[in-house]
Short mmCIF file of C-alpha atoms in Angstrom, two decimals:
data_model
loop_
_atom_site.label_atom_id
_atom_site.label_comp_id
_atom_site.label_asym_id
_atom_site.label_seq_id
_atom_site.Cartn_x
_atom_site.Cartn_y
_atom_site.Cartn_z
CA UNK A 1 -0.17 0.01 0.15
CA UNK A 2 1.85 3.93 -1.07
CA UNK A 3 2.81 5.11 1.71
CA UNK A 4 1.88 2.30 5.14
CA UNK A 5 4.08 1.69 8.10
CA UNK A 6 4.44 -0.31 9.66
CA UNK A 7 3.11 0.84 13.63
CA UNK A 8 3.31 -1.94 16.48
CA UNK A 9 1.20 -1.63 19.32
CA UNK A 10 2.13 -2.80 22.92
CA UNK A 11 1.62 -5.78 23.72
CA UNK A 12 3.26 -6.47 27.17
CA UNK A 13 0.80 -4.50 28.86
CA UNK A 14 0.86 -5.11 33.23
CA UNK A 15 -0.96 -5.83 36.16
CA UNK A 16 -4.78 -5.58 35.48
CA UNK A 17 -4.45 -3.82 32.13
CA UNK A 18 -3.03 -7.31 30.77
CA UNK A 19 -4.73 -10.15 28.68
CA UNK A 20 -7.07 -7.34 27.30
CA UNK A 21 -9.36 -8.26 23.54
CA UNK A 22 -8.10 -4.54 22.73
CA UNK A 23 -4.43 -2.36 23.29
CA UNK A 24 -6.41 0.05 23.92
CA UNK A 25 -7.00 1.63 27.90
CA UNK A 26 -9.29 2.67 30.52
CA UNK A 27 -8.75 6.44 31.22
CA UNK A 28 -8.88 5.35 34.52
CA UNK A 29 -6.23 7.08 37.31
CA UNK A 30 -6.35 6.07 41.97
CA UNK A 31 -4.45 8.07 43.62
CA UNK A 32 -3.87 8.14 47.02
CA UNK A 33 -3.37 10.55 49.64
CA UNK A 34 0.21 11.66 50.43
CA UNK A 35 0.21 14.97 53.69
CA UNK A 36 -2.86 15.62 52.22
CA UNK A 37 -1.53 15.27 48.43
CA UNK A 38 -2.17 12.89 45.66
CA UNK A 39 0.05 10.61 44.24
CA UNK A 40 -0.06 8.70 41.56
CA UNK A 41 -0.88 4.59 42.21
CA UNK A 42 -2.16 3.09 39.19
CA UNK A 43 -3.20 4.00 35.72
CA UNK A 44 -5.74 2.15 33.58
CA UNK A 45 -7.51 -1.47 34.27
CA UNK A 46 -5.67 -1.84 37.74
CA UNK A 47 -6.91 1.38 38.93
CA UNK A 48 -10.27 -0.54 38.58
CA UNK A 49 -9.14 -3.53 40.45
CA UNK A 50 -6.90 -1.65 42.17
CA UNK A 51 -8.96 0.85 43.95
CA UNK A 52 -12.20 -1.87 43.99
CA UNK A 53 -10.55 -4.15 46.09
CA UNK A 54 -9.45 -1.15 48.41
CA UNK A 55 -13.35 -0.17 48.76
CA UNK A 56 -14.64 -3.49 49.06
CA UNK A 57 -11.73 -4.03 52.18
CA UNK A 58 -12.53 -1.08 53.92
CA UNK A 59 -16.15 -1.61 53.47
CA UNK A 60 -15.42 -4.66 55.43
CA UNK A 61 -13.58 -3.12 58.19
CA UNK A 62 -16.48 -0.54 59.28
CA UNK A 63 -13.85 2.36 57.66
CA UNK A 64 -13.69 4.78 53.77
CA UNK A 65 -11.72 4.93 51.68
CA UNK A 66 -11.22 8.65 52.00
CA UNK A 67 -7.36 7.69 52.19
CA UNK A 68 -7.33 7.34 47.86
CA UNK A 69 -9.06 9.43 45.22
CA UNK A 70 -11.00 7.72 42.27
CA UNK A 71 -10.88 9.01 38.18
CA UNK A 72 -13.03 7.32 35.36
CA UNK A 73 -14.82 8.75 32.64
CA UNK A 74 -14.53 11.51 32.04
CA UNK A 75 -13.30 12.52 29.01
CA UNK A 76 -16.41 14.60 28.15
CA UNK A 77 -16.10 17.24 31.33
CA UNK A 78 -13.08 18.33 29.70
CA UNK A 79 -14.80 19.16 25.77
CA UNK A 80 -16.32 23.03 27.20
CA UNK A 81 -17.76 25.74 24.96
CA UNK A 82 -15.82 28.82 26.03
CA UNK A 83 -18.51 31.30 27.35
CA UNK A 84 -19.36 34.75 26.31
CA UNK A 85 -19.17 36.48 29.02
CA UNK A 86 -16.78 34.69 31.50
CA UNK A 87 -14.19 33.39 28.69
CA UNK A 88 -12.73 29.75 28.77
CA UNK A 89 -12.22 27.80 32.96
CA UNK A 90 -10.08 24.94 32.98
CA UNK A 91 -12.49 23.27 34.35
CA UNK A 92 -12.92 20.83 37.78
CA UNK A 93 -14.02 17.22 37.59
CA UNK A 94 -15.35 15.10 40.32
CA UNK A 95 -13.50 11.63 41.28
CA UNK A 96 -15.71 8.16 40.77
CA UNK A 97 -17.84 9.24 44.31
CA UNK A 98 -19.01 12.71 44.22
CA UNK A 99 -16.75 13.48 46.75
CA UNK A 100 -13.38 14.65 45.73
CA UNK A 101 -12.39 17.73 42.93
CA UNK A 102 -9.55 18.55 41.21
CA UNK A 103 -8.19 20.21 38.05
CA UNK A 104 -8.75 18.44 35.00
CA UNK A 105 -5.09 19.87 34.13
CA UNK A 106 -3.24 17.50 36.76
CA UNK A 107 -5.66 14.58 36.86
CA UNK A 108 -4.22 14.50 32.66
CA UNK A 109 -1.02 15.52 33.40
CA UNK A 110 -0.96 12.95 35.54
CA UNK A 111 -2.44 9.93 32.46
CA UNK A 112 -0.16 11.00 30.11
CA UNK A 113 2.73 10.92 32.83
CA UNK A 114 2.66 7.95 33.25
CA UNK A 115 2.10 6.35 29.78
CA UNK A 116 4.87 8.64 28.88
CA UNK A 117 7.16 6.76 31.40
CA UNK A 118 5.92 3.00 30.21
CA UNK A 119 6.28 3.91 26.30
CA UNK A 120 10.66 5.26 27.47
CA UNK A 121 10.17 2.13 30.02
CA UNK A 122 9.16 -0.19 26.53
CA UNK A 123 12.30 1.81 24.01
CA UNK A 124 14.81 1.47 26.53
CA UNK A 125 13.71 -2.98 26.03
CA UNK A 126 13.91 -2.69 22.79
CA UNK A 127 18.14 -0.89 22.48
CA UNK A 128 16.35 2.84 21.67
CA UNK A 129 19.04 5.05 23.77
CA UNK A 130 17.52 8.93 25.02
CA UNK A 131 14.06 7.78 23.39
CA UNK A 132 13.33 10.39 25.17
CA UNK A 133 14.45 13.23 22.53
CA UNK A 134 13.43 10.87 19.88
CA UNK A 135 9.79 10.62 20.53
CA UNK A 136 6.56 12.15 18.42
CA UNK A 137 3.75 12.12 20.90
CA UNK A 138 0.91 12.88 19.08
CA UNK A 139 -2.28 12.83 21.95
CA UNK A 140 -5.33 12.10 19.94
CA UNK A 141 -8.21 15.40 20.01
CA UNK A 142 -12.28 14.98 19.39
CA UNK A 143 -12.64 17.37 15.95
CA UNK A 144 -15.48 19.18 18.18
CA UNK A 145 -13.54 20.47 20.68
CA UNK A 146 -12.05 24.16 20.75
CA UNK A 147 -9.13 26.18 20.34
CA UNK A 148 -8.79 26.51 24.61
CA UNK A 149 -9.96 22.48 24.48
CA UNK A 150 -7.13 21.34 22.60
CA UNK A 151 -4.72 24.24 24.11
CA UNK A 152 -5.28 22.72 27.41
CA UNK A 153 -4.43 19.60 26.56
CA UNK A 154 -0.62 20.87 25.02
CA UNK A 155 -0.79 22.06 28.34
CA UNK A 156 -1.10 18.78 30.12
CA UNK A 157 1.05 17.82 28.07
CA UNK A 158 3.93 20.27 29.34
CA UNK A 159 3.20 19.85 33.15
CA UNK A 160 3.58 15.84 32.35
CA UNK A 161 7.36 16.68 30.80
CA UNK A 162 6.92 16.75 27.42
CA UNK A 163 8.63 19.25 25.39
CA UNK A 164 6.56 21.39 23.27
CA UNK A 165 8.36 20.46 20.18
CA UNK A 166 7.94 17.00 20.68
CA UNK A 167 4.17 16.65 20.35
CA UNK A 168 1.25 17.53 18.31
CA UNK A 169 -2.10 17.50 18.78
CA UNK A 170 -4.34 15.22 15.87
CA UNK A 171 -8.21 15.33 15.22
CA UNK A 172 -10.20 12.19 15.48
CA UNK A 173 -12.16 11.40 13.18
CA UNK A 174 -8.77 12.04 9.99
CA UNK A 175 -6.88 9.21 11.82
CA UNK A 176 -9.66 7.24 11.60
CA UNK A 177 -10.08 7.66 8.15
CA UNK A 178 -6.69 7.43 6.68
CA UNK A 179 -6.25 5.08 9.12
CA UNK A 180 -9.50 2.92 7.07
CA UNK A 181 -7.52 4.60 3.34
CA UNK A 182 -4.01 2.78 4.30
CA UNK A 183 -5.33 -1.02 5.92
CA UNK A 184 -7.39 -1.96 2.53
CA UNK A 185 -5.82 -2.24 -0.52
CA UNK A 186 -8.24 -1.94 -2.72
CA UNK A 187 -9.90 1.04 -0.78
CA UNK A 188 -6.16 2.84 -1.03
CA UNK A 189 -7.53 2.18 -5.62
CA UNK A 190 -10.43 2.66 -5.82
CA UNK A 191 -10.56 6.67 -4.51
CA UNK A 192 -9.83 8.53 -6.98
CA UNK A 193 -8.78 12.08 -6.92
CA UNK A 194 -12.52 14.33 -7.03
CA UNK A 195 -13.86 10.67 -4.94
CA UNK A 196 -14.78 12.42 -0.92
CA UNK A 197 -16.73 10.01 2.08
CA UNK A 198 -17.64 11.45 4.90
CA UNK A 199 -16.24 10.30 8.88
CA UNK A 200 -17.73 8.48 11.46
CA UNK A 201 -16.44 8.58 14.63
CA UNK A 202 -18.73 6.79 17.02
CA UNK A 203 -16.76 7.33 20.67
CA UNK A 204 -17.41 7.41 23.86
CA UNK A 205 -18.46 10.70 24.96
CA UNK A 206 -18.89 12.61 21.83
CA UNK A 207 -19.70 11.61 18.37
CA UNK A 208 -17.45 14.21 16.04
CA UNK A 209 -18.68 13.84 11.86
CA UNK A 210 -16.17 15.75 8.69
CA UNK A 211 -15.85 14.94 4.81
CA UNK A 212 -12.59 14.68 3.10
CA UNK A 213 -12.72 14.78 -0.46
CA UNK A 214 -9.43 13.25 -2.27
CA UNK A 215 -6.98 15.49 -4.25
CA UNK A 216 -4.50 13.88 -4.82
CA UNK A 217 -4.00 9.96 -4.62
CA UNK A 218 -0.69 8.29 -6.99
CA UNK A 219 2.26 8.15 -4.48
CA UNK A 220 1.16 9.63 -2.43
CA UNK A 221 -2.67 10.08 -0.56
CA UNK A 222 -3.56 14.05 0.76
CA UNK A 223 -7.18 14.68 1.94
CA UNK A 224 -9.50 18.50 1.99
CA UNK A 225 -11.97 19.15 4.26
CA UNK A 226 -14.83 19.64 2.79
CA UNK A 227 -17.12 21.03 5.85
CA UNK A 228 -17.27 21.90 8.71
CA UNK A 229 -16.86 19.76 11.51
CA UNK A 230 -19.87 18.95 13.16
CA UNK A 231 -21.32 16.53 15.79
CA UNK A 232 -21.82 17.19 19.48
CA UNK A 233 -22.33 14.89 23.06
CA UNK A 234 -24.02 11.94 22.02
CA UNK A 235 -21.32 9.06 22.94
CA UNK A 236 -22.13 5.82 24.42
CA UNK A 237 -21.18 7.32 27.85
CA UNK A 238 -25.32 8.14 27.59
CA UNK A 239 -26.48 4.84 27.17
CA UNK A 240 -25.18 4.07 30.87
CA UNK A 241 -26.20 7.39 31.86
CA UNK A 242 -30.17 6.44 30.40
CA UNK A 243 -29.86 3.13 32.17
CA UNK A 244 -28.87 4.68 35.46
CA UNK A 245 -32.39 6.53 35.85
CA UNK A 246 -33.51 2.66 35.40
CA UNK A 247 -32.13 1.79 39.14
CA UNK A 248 -33.20 5.63 39.65
CA UNK A 249 -36.74 4.43 39.16
CA UNK A 250 -35.86 1.32 40.01
CA UNK A 251 -35.31 1.80 43.82
CA UNK A 252 -36.18 5.45 43.60
CA UNK A 253 -33.59 8.38 42.97
CA UNK A 254 -31.55 9.48 46.31
CA UNK A 255 -31.53 5.97 46.82
CA UNK A 256 -29.78 4.92 43.71
CA UNK A 257 -27.45 8.02 44.78
CA UNK A 258 -26.39 7.24 47.88
CA UNK A 259 -25.95 3.53 46.97
CA UNK A 260 -23.24 5.47 44.00
CA UNK A 261 -21.80 7.33 46.99
CA UNK A 262 -21.16 4.65 48.79
CA UNK A 263 -20.91 2.02 46.68
CA UNK A 264 -18.92 3.06 43.38
CA UNK A 265 -17.18 -0.17 42.97
CA UNK A 266 -19.73 -2.08 42.71
CA UNK A 267 -21.01 0.61 39.73
CA UNK A 268 -18.08 0.16 37.80
CA UNK A 269 -18.79 -3.69 37.73
CA UNK A 270 -22.53 -2.54 36.99
CA UNK A 271 -21.61 -0.29 34.01
CA UNK A 272 -18.81 -3.28 32.44
CA UNK A 273 -21.34 -5.99 32.59
CA UNK A 274 -24.48 -3.33 30.99
CA UNK A 275 -21.69 -2.45 28.84
CA UNK A 276 -21.56 -6.12 27.62
CA UNK A 277 -25.45 -6.13 27.33
CA UNK A 278 -24.31 -2.53 24.27
CA UNK A 279 -21.93 -4.38 22.51
CA UNK A 280 -24.18 -8.02 22.05
CA UNK A 281 -28.28 -6.30 21.31
CA UNK A 282 -28.77 -6.04 18.09
CA UNK A 283 -32.23 -5.14 16.40
CA UNK A 284 -32.81 -8.66 16.74
CA UNK A 285 -32.49 -9.70 20.41
CA UNK A 286 -35.48 -9.75 22.41
CA UNK A 287 -33.95 -9.58 25.42
CA UNK A 288 -30.99 -9.07 27.33
CA UNK A 289 -29.02 -10.20 31.16
CA UNK A 290 -27.69 -7.73 33.73
CA UNK A 291 -26.31 -9.64 36.72
CA UNK A 292 -26.61 -7.64 39.61
CA UNK A 293 -24.26 -8.69 43.06
CA UNK A 294 -24.24 -8.11 46.84
CA UNK A 295 -26.25 -4.54 47.56
CA UNK A 296 -28.07 -3.57 45.22
CA UNK A 297 -29.86 -6.96 44.89
CA UNK A 298 -31.04 -7.05 47.82
CA UNK A 299 -33.26 -3.25 46.74
CA UNK A 300 -34.40 -5.10 43.74
CA UNK A 301 -38.29 -5.45 44.53
CA UNK A 302 -38.54 -9.13 44.65
CA UNK A 303 -40.57 -9.56 41.26
CA UNK A 304 -40.48 -6.18 39.91
CA UNK A 305 -41.78 -6.11 36.24
CA UNK A 306 -42.26 -2.29 34.31
CA UNK A 307 -41.92 -0.88 31.88
CA UNK A 308 -40.10 -4.32 29.45
CA UNK A 309 -37.26 -4.91 33.02
CA UNK A 310 -37.88 -7.07 35.43
CA UNK A 311 -36.36 -8.52 38.19
CA UNK A 312 -34.96 -12.70 38.78
CA UNK A 313 -34.06 -12.49 42.13
CA UNK A 314 -33.27 -16.38 41.75
CA UNK A 315 -30.81 -15.68 39.45
CA UNK A 316 -30.29 -12.26 40.66
CA UNK A 317 -29.80 -9.96 37.27
CA UNK A 318 -32.17 -7.86 35.76
CA UNK A 319 -34.08 -8.91 32.55
CA UNK A 320 -34.99 -6.29 30.45
CA UNK A 321 -36.62 -5.88 26.36
CA UNK A 322 -35.44 -5.74 23.94
CA UNK A 323 -37.35 -3.31 23.20
CA UNK A 324 -36.44 -1.05 26.59
CA UNK A 325 -33.11 -1.69 24.67
CA UNK A 326 -33.12 0.26 22.09
CA UNK A 327 -35.41 2.57 24.02
CA UNK A 328 -31.99 3.67 26.09
CA UNK A 329 -30.00 3.37 23.08
CA UNK A 330 -33.00 6.00 20.67
CA UNK A 331 -31.56 9.77 21.45
CA UNK A 332 -27.76 8.90 20.61
CA UNK A 333 -28.68 7.03 17.86
CA UNK A 334 -31.04 8.76 16.45
CA UNK A 335 -28.67 11.78 16.78
CA UNK A 336 -26.34 10.16 14.82
CA UNK A 337 -28.05 9.38 11.94
CA UNK A 338 -29.29 12.65 11.47
CA UNK A 339 -26.39 14.76 11.96
CA UNK A 340 -24.84 12.09 9.35
CA UNK A 341 -27.93 12.06 7.19
CA UNK A 342 -28.52 16.43 7.45
CA UNK A 343 -24.74 16.20 6.20
CA UNK A 344 -24.69 13.57 2.85
CA UNK A 345 -27.79 16.32 1.80
CA UNK A 346 -25.57 19.32 2.50
CA UNK A 347 -24.50 20.11 -1.95
CA UNK A 348 -20.61 20.00 -0.80
CA UNK A 349 -21.41 16.31 -1.03
CA UNK A 350 -23.23 14.84 -4.19
CA UNK A 351 -21.70 12.04 -5.16
CA UNK A 352 -20.15 11.10 -1.44
CA UNK A 353 -19.13 6.85 -3.10
CA UNK A 354 -18.61 6.62 0.90
CA UNK A 355 -19.29 6.27 5.12
CA UNK A 356 -16.54 5.69 7.48
CA UNK A 357 -17.80 4.32 10.89
CA UNK A 358 -14.86 4.95 14.19
CA UNK A 359 -14.52 4.93 17.31
CA UNK A 360 -16.09 2.35 20.35
CA UNK A 361 -19.99 3.17 20.13
CA UNK A 362 -19.58 2.47 16.32
CA UNK A 363 -18.64 -1.54 17.56
CA UNK A 364 -22.52 -1.52 18.08
CA UNK A 365 -24.30 -4.19 15.62
CA UNK A 366 -27.74 -1.98 16.93
CA UNK A 367 -25.67 1.21 15.51
CA UNK A 368 -24.38 -0.17 12.94
CA UNK A 369 -26.98 -1.26 10.92
CA UNK A 370 -29.25 1.53 11.11
CA UNK A 371 -26.55 3.90 10.22
CA UNK A 372 -26.41 1.38 7.36
CA UNK A 373 -30.85 1.48 6.76
CA UNK A 374 -29.92 5.56 6.86
CA UNK A 375 -28.23 5.66 3.92
CA UNK A 376 -29.97 3.07 1.98
CA UNK A 377 -31.81 7.12 1.26
CA UNK A 378 -28.08 7.49 -1.11
CA UNK A 379 -27.82 5.97 -3.98
CA UNK A 380 -24.13 6.84 -4.39
CA UNK A 381 -23.03 5.88 -1.34
CA UNK A 382 -21.63 2.41 -2.23
CA UNK A 383 -19.91 2.08 1.31
CA UNK A 384 -20.81 1.46 4.90
CA UNK A 385 -16.46 0.69 6.07
CA UNK A 386 -16.09 0.53 9.72
CA UNK A 387 -12.37 -1.33 10.58
CA UNK A 388 -11.89 -4.97 12.24
CA UNK A 389 -10.78 -2.88 15.50
CA UNK A 390 -12.57 0.24 16.30
CA UNK A 391 -10.82 1.62 18.55
CA UNK A 392 -7.31 0.81 17.65
CA UNK A 393 -7.69 2.87 13.65
CA UNK A 394 -7.86 6.15 15.65
CA UNK A 395 -4.87 5.67 17.54
CA UNK A 396 -3.79 3.69 14.14
CA UNK A 397 -4.48 6.47 11.96
CA UNK A 398 -2.69 9.14 14.45
CA UNK A 399 0.80 7.11 14.32
CA UNK A 400 0.68 8.01 9.45
CA UNK A 401 -0.77 11.89 10.57
CA UNK A 402 2.05 11.77 13.21
CA UNK A 403 4.51 10.61 10.61
CA UNK A 404 3.26 13.08 7.61
CA UNK A 405 0.68 16.13 8.67
CA UNK A 406 0.97 16.55 4.64
CA UNK A 407 -1.99 13.96 3.74
CA UNK A 408 -4.95 16.53 5.57
CA UNK A 409 -4.01 19.55 2.77
CA UNK A 410 -6.69 21.96 3.70
CA UNK A 411 -9.91 22.61 6.75
CA UNK A 412 -12.58 24.37 6.41
CA UNK A 413 -13.26 27.09 9.30
CA UNK A 414 -15.81 26.66 11.09
CA UNK A 415 -16.21 30.62 12.51
CA UNK A 416 -15.07 33.89 11.15
CA UNK A 417 -11.45 34.75 12.88
CA UNK A 418 -11.40 38.49 13.70
CA UNK A 419 -8.94 40.88 15.83
CA UNK A 420 -10.47 44.32 17.25
CA UNK A 421 -8.94 47.41 16.23
CA UNK A 422 -9.29 51.23 17.79
CA UNK A 423 -10.29 53.71 15.02
CA UNK A 424 -11.40 57.63 15.69
CA UNK A 425 -14.97 57.26 16.40
CA UNK A 426 -17.01 58.32 12.96
CA UNK A 427 -20.43 60.80 12.80
CA UNK A 428 -22.71 56.91 12.40
CA UNK A 429 -21.09 54.92 15.15
CA UNK A 430 -22.40 53.62 18.43
CA UNK A 431 -22.39 56.86 21.36
CA UNK A 432 -22.88 53.88 23.73
CA UNK A 433 -19.62 52.17 22.46
CA UNK A 434 -17.67 55.69 22.02
CA UNK A 435 -14.53 56.17 24.98
CA UNK A 436 -12.00 58.92 25.17
CA UNK A 437 -8.35 57.62 25.19
CA UNK A 438 -5.49 61.14 25.51
CA UNK A 439 -2.90 59.72 21.93
CA UNK A 440 0.27 62.30 22.04
CA UNK A 441 -1.13 64.90 24.59
CA UNK A 442 -4.43 65.60 22.61
CA UNK A 443 -8.12 64.02 24.09
CA UNK A 444 -9.75 61.81 21.24
CA UNK A 445 -12.61 60.25 20.65
CA UNK A 446 -13.01 56.69 19.55
CA UNK A 447 -14.68 52.90 19.09
CA UNK A 448 -13.54 49.94 18.38
CA UNK A 449 -13.71 47.67 15.93
CA UNK A 450 -13.57 43.94 14.07
CA UNK A 451 -10.87 43.48 12.27
CA UNK A 452 -11.37 39.54 9.47
CA UNK A 453 -8.51 37.00 9.87
CA UNK A 454 -10.71 34.73 7.94
CA UNK A 455 -14.13 33.83 7.67
CA UNK A 456 -16.60 31.25 8.28
CA UNK A 457 -16.27 28.39 5.45
CA UNK A 458 -12.87 29.79 4.40
CA UNK A 459 -11.56 26.68 2.58
CA UNK A 460 -8.00 27.59 4.37
CA UNK A 461 -4.64 25.58 3.69
CA UNK A 462 -2.87 23.74 6.92
CA UNK A 463 -0.54 27.08 7.27
CA UNK A 464 -2.81 29.53 6.17
CA UNK A 465 -1.11 32.73 7.52
CA UNK A 466 -2.78 36.27 7.83
CA UNK A 467 -0.36 39.29 8.21
CA UNK A 468 -1.17 42.06 9.80
CA UNK A 469 0.93 44.96 11.12
CA UNK A 470 0.71 46.71 14.62
CA UNK A 471 -0.96 45.66 18.73
CA UNK A 472 -2.63 48.59 21.04
CA UNK A 473 1.06 49.96 21.95
CA UNK A 474 1.80 52.32 24.47
CA UNK A 475 4.64 55.02 24.76
CA UNK A 476 7.93 52.54 27.56
CA UNK A 477 5.54 49.03 27.09
CA UNK A 478 7.63 45.84 27.42
CA UNK A 479 4.04 44.76 25.67
CA UNK A 480 0.55 44.96 23.84
CA UNK A 481 -2.26 42.91 23.78
CA UNK A 482 -4.52 43.13 21.92
CA UNK A 483 -8.15 40.80 21.50
CA UNK A 484 -8.60 37.55 19.47
CA UNK A 485 -12.87 37.16 18.33
CA UNK A 486 -14.10 33.93 16.33
CA UNK A 487 -17.61 35.38 15.36
CA UNK A 488 -20.74 33.44 14.30
CA UNK A 489 -21.55 35.14 10.83
CA UNK A 490 -18.82 36.79 8.39
CA UNK A 491 -20.99 40.85 8.02
CA UNK A 492 -19.75 40.63 12.19
CA UNK A 493 -18.37 44.31 12.51
CA UNK A 494 -18.09 45.25 16.39
CA UNK A 495 -16.76 43.15 19.23
CA UNK A 496 -20.20 44.08 20.46
CA UNK A 497 -21.96 42.84 18.00
CA UNK A 498 -23.52 40.20 20.52
CA UNK A 499 -22.47 37.10 17.90
CA UNK A 500 -18.69 37.81 18.01
CA UNK A 501 -17.42 35.39 21.34
CA UNK A 502 -14.30 36.59 23.26
CA UNK A 503 -11.57 33.74 21.61
CA UNK A 504 -8.58 34.67 23.67
CA UNK A 505 -6.32 37.58 24.49
CA UNK A 506 -3.23 37.60 23.00
CA UNK A 507 -0.14 39.01 24.22
CA UNK A 508 3.52 40.18 22.47
CA UNK A 509 6.17 40.62 25.02
CA UNK A 510 8.41 42.56 23.77
CA UNK A 511 12.68 41.93 25.00
CA UNK A 512 13.04 45.79 26.30
CA UNK A 513 10.34 48.73 26.48
CA UNK A 514 9.41 50.14 23.24
CA UNK A 515 7.42 53.20 22.83
CA UNK A 516 4.61 53.41 20.58
CA UNK A 517 6.46 55.30 17.07
CA UNK A 518 8.88 52.20 17.90
CA UNK A 519 7.17 49.27 19.00
CA UNK A 520 5.64 47.75 14.71
CA UNK A 521 4.72 44.57 14.98
CA UNK A 522 3.81 42.72 12.29
CA UNK A 523 1.35 39.30 14.15
CA UNK A 524 1.88 35.71 11.76
CA UNK A 525 -2.15 34.30 12.51
CA UNK A 526 -1.35 30.46 10.96
CA UNK A 527 -4.66 28.19 9.94
CA UNK A 528 -5.54 25.22 8.97
CA UNK A 529 -4.03 23.36 11.08
CA UNK A 530 -5.55 21.60 14.07
CA UNK A 531 -5.73 24.66 16.43
CA UNK A 532 -4.34 28.94 15.24
CA UNK A 533 -0.55 29.01 15.95
CA UNK A 534 0.43 32.95 16.13
CA UNK A 535 3.92 34.46 16.19
CA UNK A 536 5.21 38.47 16.31
CA UNK A 537 7.50 39.70 14.99
CA UNK A 538 9.29 43.23 15.62
CA UNK A 539 10.01 45.57 12.15
CA UNK A 540 12.37 47.93 12.79
CA UNK A 541 14.63 44.55 14.17
CA UNK A 542 13.32 41.24 12.50
CA UNK A 543 13.12 39.98 16.01
CA UNK A 544 11.47 37.13 17.31
CA UNK A 545 8.81 38.57 20.35
CA UNK A 546 7.38 36.20 22.63
CA UNK A 547 3.54 35.77 21.51
CA UNK A 548 1.05 33.90 23.95
CA UNK A 549 -3.08 33.28 23.39
CA UNK A 550 -4.63 32.83 26.60
CA UNK A 551 -8.17 31.83 26.98
CA UNK A 552 -8.95 32.38 30.40
#
């Protein structure tokens, strides 16, 4: 296959992480409290096993597990849009009991630190000398994440000890699509220049949908994004929430909340058993069985049989009817199918031949059949393509894109981006947005306006550059600031327009104090990548200045 790279998966997972059906580790982490601080204890399935064991032991002795803090299923807490009034704030996440809170930056950086140490150790075992300086780390992220969430991941990597020059981000649906293509010799040949495909990345927390068009596929594959990224928070964990709501209805909401707080290990086991039901459920299933243990089994009323769920108090399991399972799936599945059909009906997607599915939720035969049925409306669509290992497609594709980022030729701007400028107040300007400023001893009436950098839906080649001259500088200043806005429409002219949302605050730090006349700054914005990149130079001297876009 053209451009195919051999990718070795880690097989030597330790402890309870070993012997799993795939190489993907559970994103779970356990800390121990030591002198008021959290100290890393274990990660992945090992963390879950350790916490469950500690919980059972402490419960038998009549004490609690307050000496340990366990985080699991927290990825969606990192997905946040910028509030137009408050701006971005780093998320705080709760542990599984809901009693402990920690900055997500600390928790995520500790996860990355563990995986970093594992990779470095394994490479040393393989005879690689000084591996720390030879690794390019690729962090996969949902494409629907805003720039602050992406920046958060880069800061977490830095906190974990990864140098900025050795880490890059990769958008998960792009990785999934590239893996599907590269892993199929037939498909690699079928995709001619002009071919279009849609990617459904159905994960545990999010749905990412994007579309590509092949622009080159002779010696190297290159594709361009032809629809802005779409999706939302409709991953398979929302089916887990629906299941937990059913348990709450059976035993009572307050009792269920108390049970979850006091028995997090039992809740983990219950959700793992329900996960097996989700994976096996089809439209032909008459029922699914979820085994119950211990205290929870005792809380279910004997002979309970309502709303398609009945309890067998001899076998200690819940029998969920096929119709009830379908109802729990419905909200997520309907949103996924609706998003897909909306994309395929767009003018840009006319003639789309393929739909790729990846992500853990794509392993659901029920979801795949619903997607396949919806595709019957589109005559041009030849195939629904799903890799053998749904979860690993993103991992393998991320490696491929890390080695050859030129595969992605261009992306669509999800919104317009603009920067604010100050100018003299003119007749007809809004008086409520005017202010007075002293400039060289003269009191002048001023207002602010927006200068567009890129337009919404603009086709941006990777590395697309927009240059701007000067930023707001005062005499004797050692730095200059400006504001970057994201705009929901291309005709936004003012930062006071409700469709303009503060994206971040730009700060350029000088090497020494400058007067306003001396500080002519050229700021270069690079678009089309996974996120905006910004750099600044002093026009007179050509010196590069430290440039940061802060989202807080």
